[in-house]
mmCIF file of C-alpha atoms in Angstrom:
data_model
loop_
_atom_site.group_PDB
_atom_site.id
_atom_site.type_symbol
_atom_site.label_atom_id
_atom_site.label_comp_id
_atom_site.label_asym_id
_atom_site.label_seq_id
_atom_site.Cartn_x
_atom_site.Cartn_y
_atom_site.Cartn_z
ATOM 1 C CA MET A 1000 -31.742 22.843 -31.853
ATOM 2 C CA ASN A 1001 -33.867 20.834 -29.414
ATOM 3 C CA GLU A 1002 -31.927 21.513 -26.228
ATOM 4 C CA THR A 1003 -34.009 19.189 -24.046
ATOM 5 C CA ALA A 1004 -33.248 16.255 -26.330
ATOM 6 C CA LEU A 1005 -29.573 17.172 -26.519
ATOM 7 C CA LYS A 1006 -29.244 17.426 -22.747
ATOM 8 C CA GLU A 1007 -30.951 14.085 -22.224
ATOM 9 C CA LEU A 1008 -28.434 12.516 -24.603
ATOM 10 C CA LEU A 1009 -25.452 14.212 -22.952
ATOM 11 C CA TYR A 1010 -26.555 13.189 -19.463
ATOM 12 C CA LYS A 1011 -26.895 9.532 -20.283
ATOM 13 C CA VAL A 1012 -23.626 9.343 -22.187
ATOM 14 C CA ALA A 1013 -21.717 11.263 -19.495
ATOM 15 C CA ASP A 1014 -23.251 9.205 -16.679
ATOM 16 C CA ASP A 1015 -22.300 5.976 -18.465
ATOM 17 C CA GLN A 1016 -18.684 7.159 -18.685
ATOM 18 C CA LEU A 1017 -18.521 8.265 -15.057
ATOM 19 C CA ILE A 1018 -20.021 5.107 -13.578
ATOM 20 C CA ILE A 1019 -18.091 2.626 -15.731
ATOM 21 C CA GLY A 1020 -14.985 4.720 -15.024
ATOM 22 C CA HIS A 1021 -15.573 4.331 -11.314
ATOM 23 C CA ARG A 1022 -16.105 0.593 -11.627
ATOM 24 C CA ASN A 1023 -12.896 0.299 -13.667
ATOM 25 C CA SER A 1024 -11.020 2.196 -10.961
ATOM 26 C CA GLU A 1025 -12.042 -0.452 -8.436
ATOM 27 C CA TRP A 1026 -9.542 -2.764 -10.137
ATOM 28 C CA THR A 1027 -6.685 -0.455 -9.122
ATOM 29 C CA GLY A 1028 -4.456 -2.494 -6.851
ATOM 30 C CA MET A 1029 -6.667 -5.564 -7.361
ATOM 31 C CA GLY A 1030 -6.010 -6.622 -10.974
ATOM 32 C CA PRO A 1031 -5.202 -10.285 -11.620
ATOM 33 C CA LEU A 1032 -1.856 -9.203 -13.082
ATOM 34 C CA LEU A 1033 0.034 -5.933 -13.067
ATOM 35 C CA GLU A 1034 -0.705 -5.075 -16.715
ATOM 36 C CA GLU A 1035 -4.427 -5.544 -16.147
ATOM 37 C CA ASP A 1036 -4.319 -3.467 -13.005
ATOM 38 C CA ILE A 1037 -2.754 -0.641 -15.019
ATOM 39 C CA ALA A 1038 -5.068 -1.185 -17.994
ATOM 40 C CA PHE A 1039 -8.277 -0.865 -15.961
ATOM 41 C CA SER A 1040 -6.833 2.083 -14.041
ATOM 42 C CA SER A 1041 -5.868 3.850 -17.284
ATOM 43 C CA MET A 1042 -9.257 3.222 -18.817
ATOM 44 C CA ALA A 1043 -10.853 4.533 -15.624
ATOM 45 C CA GLN A 1044 -8.849 7.740 -15.944
ATOM 46 C CA ASP A 1045 -9.869 8.138 -19.590
ATOM 47 C CA LYS A 1046 -13.544 7.496 -18.941
ATOM 48 C CA VAL A 1047 -13.864 9.734 -15.884
ATOM 49 C CA GLY A 1048 -12.030 12.450 -17.836
ATOM 50 C CA GLN A 1049 -14.421 11.989 -20.751
ATOM 51 C CA SER A 1050 -17.404 12.268 -18.415
ATOM 52 C CA GLN A 1051 -16.008 15.534 -17.084
ATOM 53 C CA ALA A 1052 -15.690 16.962 -20.601
ATOM 54 C CA LEU A 1053 -19.277 15.886 -21.361
ATOM 55 C CA TYR A 1054 -20.551 17.449 -18.108
ATOM 56 C CA GLN A 1055 -18.675 20.594 -19.166
ATOM 57 C CA LEU A 1056 -20.743 20.649 -22.374
ATOM 58 C CA LEU A 1057 -23.854 20.425 -20.187
ATOM 59 C CA HIS A 1058 -22.533 23.244 -18.021
ATOM 60 C CA GLU A 1059 -22.133 25.373 -21.142
ATOM 61 C CA LEU A 1060 -25.799 24.656 -21.871
ATOM 62 C CA GLY A 1061 -26.783 26.098 -18.483
ATOM 63 C CA GLU A 1062 -26.492 23.057 -16.193
ATOM 64 C CA LYS A 1063 -24.453 23.099 -12.975
ATOM 65 C CA GLN A 1064 -20.664 22.750 -12.659
ATOM 66 C CA PRO A 1065 -19.238 19.326 -13.640
ATOM 67 C CA ASP A 1066 -18.262 18.461 -10.038
ATOM 68 C CA THR A 1067 -21.710 19.425 -8.767
ATOM 69 C CA ILE A 1068 -23.404 17.314 -11.433
ATOM 70 C CA ALA A 1069 -21.127 14.354 -10.764
ATOM 71 C CA PHE A 1070 -21.103 14.370 -6.968
ATOM 72 C CA THR A 1071 -24.376 15.747 -5.687
ATOM 73 C CA ARG A 1072 -27.079 13.748 -7.455
ATOM 74 C CA ASN A 1073 -28.730 10.638 -6.076
ATOM 75 C CA ALA A 1074 -29.202 7.385 -7.959
ATOM 76 C CA ASP A 1075 -32.659 8.275 -9.296
ATOM 77 C CA GLN A 1076 -31.158 11.346 -10.994
ATOM 78 C CA PHE A 1077 -28.577 9.300 -12.913
ATOM 79 C CA HIS A 1078 -29.239 8.208 -16.489
ATOM 80 C CA ASN A 1079 -26.568 5.558 -16.986
ATOM 81 C CA CYS A 1080 -27.610 2.128 -18.183
ATOM 82 C CA GLN A 1081 -27.768 -0.507 -15.450
ATOM 83 C CA LEU A 1082 -24.958 -2.524 -17.061
ATOM 84 C CA VAL A 1083 -22.279 -0.073 -15.930
ATOM 85 C CA GLU A 1084 -23.385 0.045 -12.288
ATOM 86 C CA LEU A 1085 -23.278 -3.710 -11.681
ATOM 87 C CA PRO A 1086 -20.507 -4.713 -9.288
ATOM 88 C CA ASN A 1087 -17.247 -5.842 -10.880
ATOM 89 C CA GLY A 1088 -17.711 -9.411 -9.726
ATOM 90 C CA GLU A 1089 -14.906 -11.675 -10.786
ATOM 91 C CA TYR A 1090 -12.517 -10.764 -13.568
ATOM 92 C CA ASP A 1091 -14.509 -12.723 -16.169
ATOM 93 C CA PHE A 1092 -17.600 -10.600 -15.536
ATOM 94 C CA SER A 1093 -15.642 -7.326 -15.626
ATOM 95 C CA LEU A 1094 -14.028 -8.370 -18.886
ATOM 96 C CA ILE A 1095 -17.327 -9.327 -20.536
ATOM 97 C CA ARG A 1096 -18.951 -6.104 -19.370
ATOM 98 C CA HIS A 1097 -15.923 -4.123 -20.613
ATOM 99 C CA PHE A 1098 -16.227 -5.809 -24.025
ATOM 100 C CA LEU A 1099 -20.013 -5.370 -24.363
ATOM 101 C CA PHE A 1100 -20.104 -1.799 -23.062
ATOM 102 C CA ASP A 1101 -16.951 -0.446 -24.693
ATOM 103 C CA THR A 1102 -17.930 -1.817 -28.106
ATOM 104 C CA ALA A 1103 -21.175 0.153 -27.797
ATOM 105 C CA GLU A 1104 -19.580 3.345 -26.498
ATOM 106 C CA ALA A 1105 -16.880 3.295 -29.187
ATOM 107 C CA ILE A 1106 -19.530 2.989 -31.911
ATOM 108 C CA ARG A 1107 -21.668 5.663 -30.213
ATOM 109 C CA PHE A 1108 -18.784 8.159 -30.260
ATOM 110 C CA ASP A 1109 -17.954 7.217 -33.870
ATOM 111 C CA MET A 1110 -21.555 8.126 -34.712
ATOM 112 C CA LEU A 1111 -21.371 11.338 -32.673
ATOM 113 C CA THR A 1112 -18.381 12.616 -34.663
ATOM 114 C CA THR A 1113 -20.909 13.715 -37.299
ATOM 115 C CA SER A 1114 -23.360 15.239 -34.806
ATOM 116 C CA SER A 1115 -24.977 18.499 -35.883
ATOM 117 C CA TYR A 1116 -24.093 19.850 -32.425
ATOM 118 C CA THR A 1117 -20.528 20.911 -33.203
ATOM 119 C CA PRO A 1118 -19.063 20.965 -29.657
ATOM 120 C CA LEU A 1119 -20.193 17.359 -29.217
ATOM 121 C CA ALA A 1120 -18.870 16.319 -32.636
ATOM 122 C CA GLN A 1121 -15.461 17.837 -31.817
ATOM 123 C CA LEU A 1122 -15.272 16.140 -28.440
ATOM 124 C CA ALA A 1123 -16.448 12.819 -29.899
ATOM 125 C CA LYS A 1124 -13.651 12.936 -32.444
ATOM 126 C CA LYS A 1125 -11.150 13.243 -29.626
ATOM 127 C CA ILE A 1126 -12.754 10.553 -27.460
ATOM 128 C CA GLN A 1127 -13.002 8.198 -30.435
ATOM 129 C CA GLY A 1128 -9.205 7.989 -30.690
ATOM 130 C CA GLU A 1129 -8.832 7.159 -26.997
ATOM 131 C CA LEU A 1130 -11.499 4.474 -27.037
ATOM 132 C CA ARG A 1131 -9.694 2.528 -29.748
ATOM 133 C CA TYR A 1132 -7.241 1.462 -27.066
ATOM 134 C CA HIS A 1133 -10.095 0.299 -24.850
ATOM 135 C CA THR A 1134 -11.790 -1.836 -27.483
ATOM 136 C CA MET A 1135 -8.410 -3.154 -28.606
ATOM 137 C CA HIS A 1136 -7.794 -4.257 -25.023
ATOM 138 C CA ALA A 1137 -11.227 -5.862 -24.656
ATOM 139 C CA ASN A 1138 -11.084 -7.674 -27.992
ATOM 140 C CA THR A 1139 -7.591 -9.032 -27.343
ATOM 141 C CA TRP A 1140 -8.601 -10.620 -24.032
ATOM 142 C CA ILE A 1141 -12.002 -11.872 -25.206
ATOM 143 C CA LYS A 1142 -10.396 -13.558 -28.207
ATOM 144 C CA GLN A 1143 -7.647 -15.054 -26.084
ATOM 145 C CA LEU A 1144 -9.638 -16.227 -23.051
ATOM 146 C CA GLY A 1145 -12.736 -17.053 -25.117
ATOM 147 C CA SER A 1146 -10.814 -19.826 -26.816
ATOM 148 C CA ALA A 1147 -8.318 -20.807 -24.101
ATOM 149 C CA THR A 1148 -9.248 -23.417 -21.462
ATOM 150 C CA GLU A 1149 -12.529 -25.081 -20.519
ATOM 151 C CA GLU A 1150 -12.577 -22.991 -17.358
ATOM 152 C CA SER A 1151 -11.961 -19.652 -19.058
ATOM 153 C CA ILE A 1152 -14.567 -20.405 -21.710
ATOM 154 C CA SER A 1153 -17.262 -21.564 -19.291
ATOM 155 C CA ARG A 1154 -16.649 -18.642 -16.924
ATOM 156 C CA LEU A 1155 -16.873 -16.116 -19.758
ATOM 157 C CA GLN A 1156 -19.941 -17.827 -21.204
ATOM 158 C CA SER A 1157 -21.783 -17.691 -17.922
ATOM 159 C CA SER A 1158 -20.835 -14.012 -17.444
ATOM 160 C CA LEU A 1159 -21.919 -13.285 -21.014
ATOM 161 C CA ASP A 1160 -25.321 -14.877 -20.415
ATOM 162 C CA LYS A 1161 -25.707 -12.857 -17.233
ATOM 163 C CA ALA A 1162 -24.586 -9.544 -18.818
ATOM 164 C CA LEU A 1163 -26.499 -9.661 -22.108
ATOM 165 C CA PRO A 1164 -29.932 -8.492 -20.815
ATOM 166 C CA TYR A 1165 -28.179 -5.519 -19.192
ATOM 167 C CA ALA A 1166 -26.102 -4.870 -22.312
ATOM 168 C CA LEU A 1167 -29.294 -4.615 -24.353
ATOM 169 C CA GLY A 1168 -30.425 -2.036 -21.788
ATOM 170 C CA ILE A 1169 -27.730 0.301 -23.173
ATOM 171 C CA PHE A 1170 -30.052 0.877 -26.135
ATOM 172 C CA GLU A 1171 -33.150 1.848 -24.155
ATOM 173 C CA PRO A 1172 -34.887 4.345 -26.442
ATOM 174 C CA SER A 1173 -34.893 7.991 -25.456
ATOM 175 C CA PRO A 1174 -38.217 9.872 -25.346
ATOM 176 C CA TYR A 1175 -36.556 12.203 -27.859
ATOM 177 C CA GLU A 1176 -35.331 9.565 -30.298
ATOM 178 C CA GLN A 1177 -37.150 11.100 -33.286
ATOM 179 C CA GLU A 1178 -36.018 14.659 -32.508
ATOM 180 C CA LEU A 1179 -32.383 13.582 -32.139
ATOM 181 C CA ILE A 1180 -32.459 11.758 -35.456
ATOM 182 C CA ALA A 1181 -34.390 14.456 -37.300
ATOM 183 C CA GLU A 1182 -32.019 17.194 -36.161
ATOM 184 C CA GLY A 1183 -28.913 15.144 -36.901
ATOM 185 C CA ILE A 1184 -27.736 15.260 -33.285
ATOM 186 C CA PHE A 1185 -27.492 11.478 -32.964
ATOM 187 C CA ALA A 1186 -28.536 8.712 -35.341
ATOM 188 C CA GLY A 1187 -30.416 6.851 -32.600
ATOM 189 C CA GLU A 1188 -30.287 3.821 -30.328
ATOM 190 C CA GLU A 1189 -31.681 1.403 -32.928
ATOM 191 C CA ALA A 1190 -28.926 2.261 -35.402
ATOM 192 C CA LEU A 1191 -26.335 1.926 -32.631
ATOM 193 C CA LYS A 1192 -27.719 -1.430 -31.538
ATOM 194 C CA ALA A 1193 -27.565 -2.802 -35.089
ATOM 195 C CA LYS A 1194 -23.893 -1.828 -35.466
ATOM 196 C CA TRP A 1195 -23.103 -3.146 -31.983
ATOM 197 C CA THR A 1196 -24.753 -6.509 -32.662
ATOM 198 C CA GLU A 1197 -22.711 -6.879 -35.828
ATOM 199 C CA LYS A 1198 -19.406 -6.025 -34.131
ATOM 200 C CA VAL A 1199 -19.975 -8.103 -30.985
ATOM 201 C CA THR A 1200 -21.024 -11.098 -33.100
ATOM 202 C CA GLU A 1201 -17.949 -10.728 -35.297
ATOM 203 C CA VAL A 1202 -15.527 -10.772 -32.342
ATOM 204 C CA LEU A 1203 -17.323 -13.602 -30.544
ATOM 205 C CA SER A 1204 -17.335 -15.689 -33.726
ATOM 206 C CA GLN A 1205 -13.558 -15.889 -33.328
ATOM 207 C CA THR A 1206 -13.993 -17.546 -29.927
ATOM 208 C CA ARG A 1207 -15.855 -20.520 -28.509
ATOM 209 C CA LEU A 1208 -18.406 -18.234 -26.853
ATOM 210 C CA GLU A 1209 -22.045 -18.274 -28.006
ATOM 211 C CA ILE A 1210 -24.119 -15.102 -28.173
ATOM 212 C CA GLY A 1211 -27.415 -16.863 -28.909
ATOM 213 C CA ASP A 1212 -30.620 -15.205 -30.061
ATOM 214 C CA LEU A 1213 -30.688 -11.603 -28.847
ATOM 215 C CA SER A 1214 -34.332 -11.128 -29.823
ATOM 216 C CA ALA A 1215 -35.291 -13.743 -27.218
ATOM 217 C CA ILE A 1216 -33.768 -11.680 -24.398
ATOM 218 C CA ASP A 1217 -35.795 -9.216 -22.345
ATOM 219 C CA PRO A 1218 -33.594 -6.073 -22.063
ATOM 220 C CA LYS A 1219 -33.033 -4.508 -18.644
ATOM 221 C CA PHE A 1220 -34.423 -1.044 -19.272
ATOM 222 C CA GLY A 1221 -35.018 1.721 -16.735
ATOM 223 C CA GLY A 1222 -31.524 3.124 -16.171
ATOM 224 C CA ARG A 1223 -32.033 5.940 -18.660
ATOM 225 C CA GLN A 1224 -35.083 7.092 -16.649
ATOM 226 C CA GLY A 1225 -33.383 6.940 -13.265
ATOM 227 C CA LYS A 1226 -34.482 3.429 -12.317
ATOM 228 C CA HIS A 1227 -31.470 1.571 -11.027
ATOM 229 C CA THR A 1228 -30.376 -1.600 -9.319
ATOM 230 C CA GLU A 1229 -29.546 -1.571 -5.620
ATOM 231 C CA HIS A 1230 -25.858 -1.267 -6.579
ATOM 232 C CA LEU A 1231 -25.795 2.331 -7.818
ATOM 233 C CA GLN A 1232 -26.513 4.305 -4.644
ATOM 234 C CA PRO A 1233 -23.694 2.685 -2.594
ATOM 235 C CA LEU A 1234 -21.308 3.409 -5.499
ATOM 236 C CA LEU A 1235 -22.391 7.076 -5.527
ATOM 237 C CA ASP A 1236 -22.074 7.314 -1.744
ATOM 238 C CA GLU A 1237 -18.515 6.043 -1.930
ATOM 239 C CA MET A 1238 -17.586 8.157 -4.947
ATOM 240 C CA SER A 1239 -18.861 11.395 -3.409
ATOM 241 C CA GLU A 1240 -17.846 10.724 0.188
ATOM 242 C CA VAL A 1241 -14.917 13.146 0.229
ATOM 243 C CA PHE A 1242 -16.671 15.779 -1.874
ATOM 244 C CA ARG A 1243 -19.677 15.845 0.451
ATOM 245 C CA ILE A 1244 -17.549 16.458 3.557
ATOM 246 C CA ASP A 1245 -16.837 19.950 2.266
ATOM 247 C CA PRO A 1246 -18.341 20.760 -1.141
ATOM 248 C CA ALA A 1247 -16.727 24.219 -1.164
ATOM 249 C CA ALA A 1248 -13.173 22.972 -0.505
ATOM 250 C CA GLU A 1249 -10.421 24.225 -2.809
ATOM 251 C CA TRP A 1250 -8.241 21.371 -4.126
ATOM 252 C CA MET B 938 8.505 46.020 -27.006
ATOM 253 C CA GLU B 939 5.876 44.741 -29.385
ATOM 254 C CA ILE B 940 4.321 41.436 -28.508
ATOM 255 C CA THR B 941 4.120 39.072 -31.461
ATOM 256 C CA GLU B 942 2.871 35.516 -31.852
ATOM 257 C CA LYS B 943 6.420 34.422 -32.640
ATOM 258 C CA LYS B 944 7.685 35.943 -29.420
ATOM 259 C CA ILE B 945 4.953 34.291 -27.368
ATOM 260 C CA LEU B 946 5.713 30.893 -28.876
ATOM 261 C CA GLU B 947 9.396 31.422 -28.119
ATOM 262 C CA TRP B 948 8.601 32.179 -24.466
ATOM 263 C CA LEU B 949 6.243 29.224 -24.270
ATOM 264 C CA GLU B 950 9.204 26.982 -25.123
ATOM 265 C CA GLU B 951 9.915 27.262 -21.388
ATOM 266 C CA VAL B 952 6.666 25.545 -20.452
ATOM 267 C CA LYS B 953 7.302 21.822 -20.331
ATOM 268 C CA ASP B 954 5.015 18.827 -20.074
ATOM 269 C CA PRO B 955 5.042 18.190 -16.300
ATOM 270 C CA GLU B 956 5.438 14.453 -16.862
ATOM 271 C CA ILE B 957 8.030 14.731 -19.648
ATOM 272 C CA PRO B 958 10.144 17.698 -18.564
ATOM 273 C CA VAL B 959 12.235 17.730 -21.751
ATOM 274 C CA LEU B 960 9.262 18.378 -23.987
ATOM 275 C CA SER B 961 7.776 21.853 -24.379
ATOM 276 C CA LEU B 962 4.063 22.337 -24.891
ATOM 277 C CA VAL B 963 4.858 23.962 -28.228
ATOM 278 C CA ASP B 964 6.748 20.882 -29.419
ATOM 279 C CA LEU B 965 4.065 18.620 -28.000
ATOM 280 C CA GLY B 966 1.681 20.406 -30.343
ATOM 281 C CA VAL B 967 -0.971 21.274 -27.763
ATOM 282 C CA ILE B 968 -0.812 25.045 -28.272
ATOM 283 C CA THR B 969 -3.362 25.578 -31.019
ATOM 284 C CA GLY B 970 -3.846 29.327 -31.009
ATOM 285 C CA ILE B 971 -2.403 32.656 -29.842
ATOM 286 C CA ASP B 972 -4.544 35.785 -29.916
ATOM 287 C CA ILE B 973 -3.014 39.112 -29.028
ATOM 288 C CA ASN B 974 -5.240 42.044 -28.220
ATOM 289 C CA GLU B 975 -3.255 45.041 -26.975
ATOM 290 C CA HIS B 976 -1.769 43.824 -23.694
ATOM 291 C CA ARG B 977 -4.064 40.838 -23.377
ATOM 292 C CA VAL B 978 -2.934 37.451 -24.640
ATOM 293 C CA ARG B 979 -5.205 34.484 -25.122
ATOM 294 C CA VAL B 980 -3.560 31.089 -25.481
ATOM 295 C CA THR B 981 -5.708 28.246 -26.803
ATOM 296 C CA MET B 982 -4.581 24.743 -25.932
ATOM 297 C CA THR B 983 -5.980 21.268 -26.371
ATOM 298 C CA PRO B 984 -5.268 18.240 -24.160
ATOM 299 C CA THR B 985 -3.436 15.164 -25.404
ATOM 300 C CA PHE B 986 -6.008 13.021 -23.596
ATOM 301 C CA VAL B 987 -9.432 14.282 -22.517
ATOM 302 C CA GLY B 988 -8.790 13.237 -18.927
ATOM 303 C CA CYS B 989 -5.202 14.443 -18.760
ATOM 304 C CA PRO B 990 -4.706 15.423 -15.100
ATOM 305 C CA ALA B 991 -1.777 17.701 -15.974
ATOM 306 C CA ILE B 992 -3.896 20.234 -17.847
ATOM 307 C CA ASP B 993 -4.426 22.584 -14.882
ATOM 308 C CA TYR B 994 -0.701 22.618 -14.131
ATOM 309 C CA MET B 995 0.053 23.440 -17.749
ATOM 310 C CA LYS B 996 -2.493 26.262 -17.771
ATOM 311 C CA GLN B 997 -0.918 27.790 -14.680
ATOM 312 C CA ASP B 998 2.611 27.349 -16.084
ATOM 313 C CA ILE B 999 1.625 29.216 -19.241
ATOM 314 C CA ILE B 1000 0.233 32.080 -17.167
ATOM 315 C CA ASP B 1001 3.314 32.181 -14.900
ATOM 316 C CA VAL B 1002 5.811 32.195 -17.772
ATOM 317 C CA LEU B 1003 4.003 34.896 -19.743
ATOM 318 C CA ASN B 1004 3.587 36.959 -16.552
ATOM 319 C CA SER B 1005 7.349 36.739 -16.052
ATOM 320 C CA TYR B 1006 7.804 38.401 -19.468
ATOM 321 C CA GLY B 1007 5.583 41.270 -18.412
ATOM 322 C CA ILE B 1008 2.271 40.131 -19.883
ATOM 323 C CA ASP B 1009 -0.145 40.664 -17.048
ATOM 324 C CA HIS B 1010 -3.362 39.594 -18.709
ATOM 325 C CA VAL B 1011 -3.196 35.998 -19.864
ATOM 326 C CA ASP B 1012 -6.215 33.811 -20.593
ATOM 327 C CA VAL B 1013 -5.761 30.137 -21.288
ATOM 328 C CA VAL B 1014 -8.649 28.445 -23.033
ATOM 329 C CA VAL B 1015 -8.962 24.680 -23.366
ATOM 330 C CA SER B 1016 -10.658 23.768 -26.628
ATOM 331 C CA PHE B 1017 -11.366 20.675 -28.716
ATOM 332 C CA GLU B 1018 -11.993 22.693 -31.839
ATOM 333 C CA LYS B 1019 -8.591 21.762 -33.171
ATOM 334 C CA SER B 1020 -8.079 18.491 -31.381
ATOM 335 C CA TRP B 1021 -4.709 16.974 -30.677
ATOM 336 C CA ASN B 1022 -3.288 13.925 -32.353
ATOM 337 C CA SER B 1023 0.199 12.554 -31.971
ATOM 338 C CA ASN B 1024 1.208 13.625 -35.516
ATOM 339 C CA MET B 1025 1.245 17.179 -34.103
ATOM 340 C CA ILE B 1026 4.441 16.546 -32.105
ATOM 341 C CA THR B 1027 7.210 18.476 -33.873
ATOM 342 C CA GLU B 1028 10.448 16.905 -35.151
ATOM 343 C CA LYS B 1029 12.297 18.629 -32.328
ATOM 344 C CA GLY B 1030 9.765 17.189 -29.884
ATOM 345 C CA ARG B 1031 10.179 13.689 -31.301
ATOM 346 C CA LYS B 1032 13.919 13.910 -30.829
ATOM 347 C CA ALA B 1033 13.476 15.165 -27.259
ATOM 348 C CA LEU B 1034 11.206 12.218 -26.486
ATOM 349 C CA LYS B 1035 13.753 9.773 -27.825
ATOM 350 C CA ASP B 1036 16.596 11.360 -25.862
ATOM 351 C CA PHE B 1037 14.395 11.070 -22.784
ATOM 352 C CA GLY B 1038 14.073 7.319 -23.434
ATOM 353 C CA LEU B 1039 10.505 7.398 -24.683
ATOM 354 C CA ALA B 1040 9.834 6.072 -28.178
ATOM 355 C CA PRO B 1041 8.121 8.783 -30.244
ATOM 356 C CA PRO B 1042 4.709 7.834 -31.665
ATOM 357 C CA PRO B 1043 4.721 6.542 -35.247
ATOM 358 C CA LYS B 1044 3.057 8.873 -37.764
ATOM 359 C CA HIS B 1045 -0.353 7.545 -38.725
ATOM 360 C CA ASN B 1046 -3.387 8.338 -40.849
ATOM 361 C CA LEU B 1047 -5.490 9.021 -37.727
ATOM 362 C CA ILE B 1048 -6.750 5.451 -37.552
ATOM 363 C CA VAL B 1049 -4.697 3.672 -34.937
ATOM 364 C CA ASP B 1050 -4.891 -0.088 -35.008
ATOM 365 C CA ILE B 1051 -2.874 -2.711 -33.258
ATOM 366 C CA ASP B 1052 -0.453 -3.171 -36.179
ATOM 367 C CA ILE B 1053 1.233 0.189 -35.737
ATOM 368 C CA LEU B 1054 1.897 -0.557 -32.068
ATOM 369 C CA GLU B 1055 4.036 -3.563 -32.907
ATOM 370 C CA HIS B 1056 7.699 -3.203 -33.920
ATOM 371 C CA ILE B 1057 8.112 0.230 -32.394
ATOM 372 C CA GLU B 1058 11.746 1.344 -32.644
ATOM 373 C CA CYS B 1059 13.536 0.781 -29.336
ATOM 374 C CA PRO B 1060 14.789 4.162 -28.014
ATOM 375 C CA ASN B 1061 17.769 2.417 -26.365
ATOM 376 C CA CYS B 1062 19.278 0.406 -29.227
ATOM 377 C CA GLY B 1063 17.264 1.341 -32.313
ATOM 378 C CA SER B 1064 16.040 -2.198 -33.010
ATOM 379 C CA THR B 1065 12.529 -2.738 -34.367
ATOM 380 C CA ASN B 1066 12.535 -6.314 -33.108
ATOM 381 C CA THR B 1067 10.171 -5.279 -30.317
ATOM 382 C CA ILE B 1068 6.786 -6.338 -28.994
ATOM 383 C CA LEU B 1069 3.868 -4.480 -27.449
ATOM 384 C CA LYS B 1070 3.488 -5.573 -23.824
ATOM 385 C CA THR B 1071 0.440 -3.445 -23.034
ATOM 386 C CA PRO B 1072 -1.186 -0.412 -24.617
ATOM 387 C CA PHE B 1073 -1.601 1.106 -21.119
ATOM 388 C CA GLY B 1074 1.369 2.553 -19.259
ATOM 389 C CA PRO B 1075 2.138 4.715 -16.234
ATOM 390 C CA THR B 1076 0.298 7.695 -17.746
ATOM 391 C CA ALA B 1077 -2.647 7.872 -20.155
ATOM 392 C CA CYS B 1078 -0.337 8.767 -23.034
ATOM 393 C CA ARG B 1079 2.178 5.911 -22.756
ATOM 394 C CA SER B 1080 2.277 2.252 -23.787
ATOM 395 C CA ILE B 1081 4.794 -0.395 -22.676
ATOM 396 C CA HIS B 1082 7.003 -2.396 -25.057
ATOM 397 C CA HIS B 1083 9.839 -4.859 -24.821
ATOM 398 C CA CYS B 1084 12.926 -5.000 -27.035
ATOM 399 C CA SER B 1085 13.870 -8.558 -28.025
ATOM 400 C CA ASP B 1086 17.417 -7.447 -28.952
ATOM 401 C CA CYS B 1087 18.687 -5.330 -26.043
ATOM 402 C CA LYS B 1088 16.167 -6.990 -23.669
ATOM 403 C CA GLU B 1089 15.114 -3.645 -22.251
ATOM 404 C CA THR B 1090 11.513 -2.786 -21.510
ATOM 405 C CA PHE B 1091 10.654 0.686 -22.727
ATOM 406 C CA GLU B 1092 7.740 3.090 -22.986
ATOM 407 C CA GLN B 1093 6.290 4.786 -25.987
ATOM 408 C CA PHE B 1094 4.387 8.038 -26.245
ATOM 409 C CA LYS B 1095 1.468 6.330 -27.868
ATOM 410 C CA PRO B 1096 -0.087 7.261 -31.175
ATOM 411 C CA VAL B 1097 -3.566 8.745 -30.951
#
């Protein structure tokens, strides 16, 4: 098995989960209503937990301990897509990002359930069940607010337009795309993007939101290679603040 | 005394889910393997949710309980090889959940969609005239529902 290709895949998927999990957690105590506060907090817990399990797989392949991987790297060593590091903004932006990202991650883990790397396939099967609740949550709100009032529709539309170039950045091709596909580790970003486009279009067609022509959008690539927006490093500084005070502390 | 798998499972009845103290790990269905090698016992368990924060407590509880029965060498391994789904909760466990005031998860074909979260049986009055308020509750494994008959809000151990 091509271990370099596998590790590259695991890093980007784990980093996506950790960073979006952290962003979700920023809604704790701030949600527009209690249920949403709890929903984003619960999803944060799931996603950070999933990142830990993915970092554990990397650890078993010879990388450092999950906590070390999560808390001691700088922004240019992270492989998450830029979409997940963007600040939460207002609720409409968080909701659109949640919908666009979680649809992609849910499909990605569905695809990974048949990975030729068994530990990843087993973990993906488990994560897949949890993510159903996340996409269910996103779809419910997008359908409801995407066809509610003029204000909700125009806010979501403007957030959608802003998020789409970053959402397409999720599918930035890996340098190992061919190896991953050939070895049956992962069916590839192109295949994922096609399924994502179909699903996102289907949900949005039940609203008054317009997705437009995706081929006319220039995707925000770079995240997978460690090129990030100015928003990632401050997030990492905050996330690792306690850990860095005493990395050897026993909790 | 000879240590058997049956004996170990019986002792593990004492280890409860830290957040649902009426439910043993055995009845929760998270104990997926017992290997006995002379005086060494290896317990394999799998989390209900990947990010379950209670897993380290449960691991330690397993070790403490088995130590108290004289097994000094206990290894607890967390594995996804046989991964947990809510159908693995035993009948006894489902009853314990209900007595605790938590609706047990409906049995499902491993594909959970929104339909099976509606009309959950109210653990207080037994009515199915209930609605899903939110699929996210106070812990990762619970959802919140409201009963239109007895007007109580209740939680469910959610199907996964």
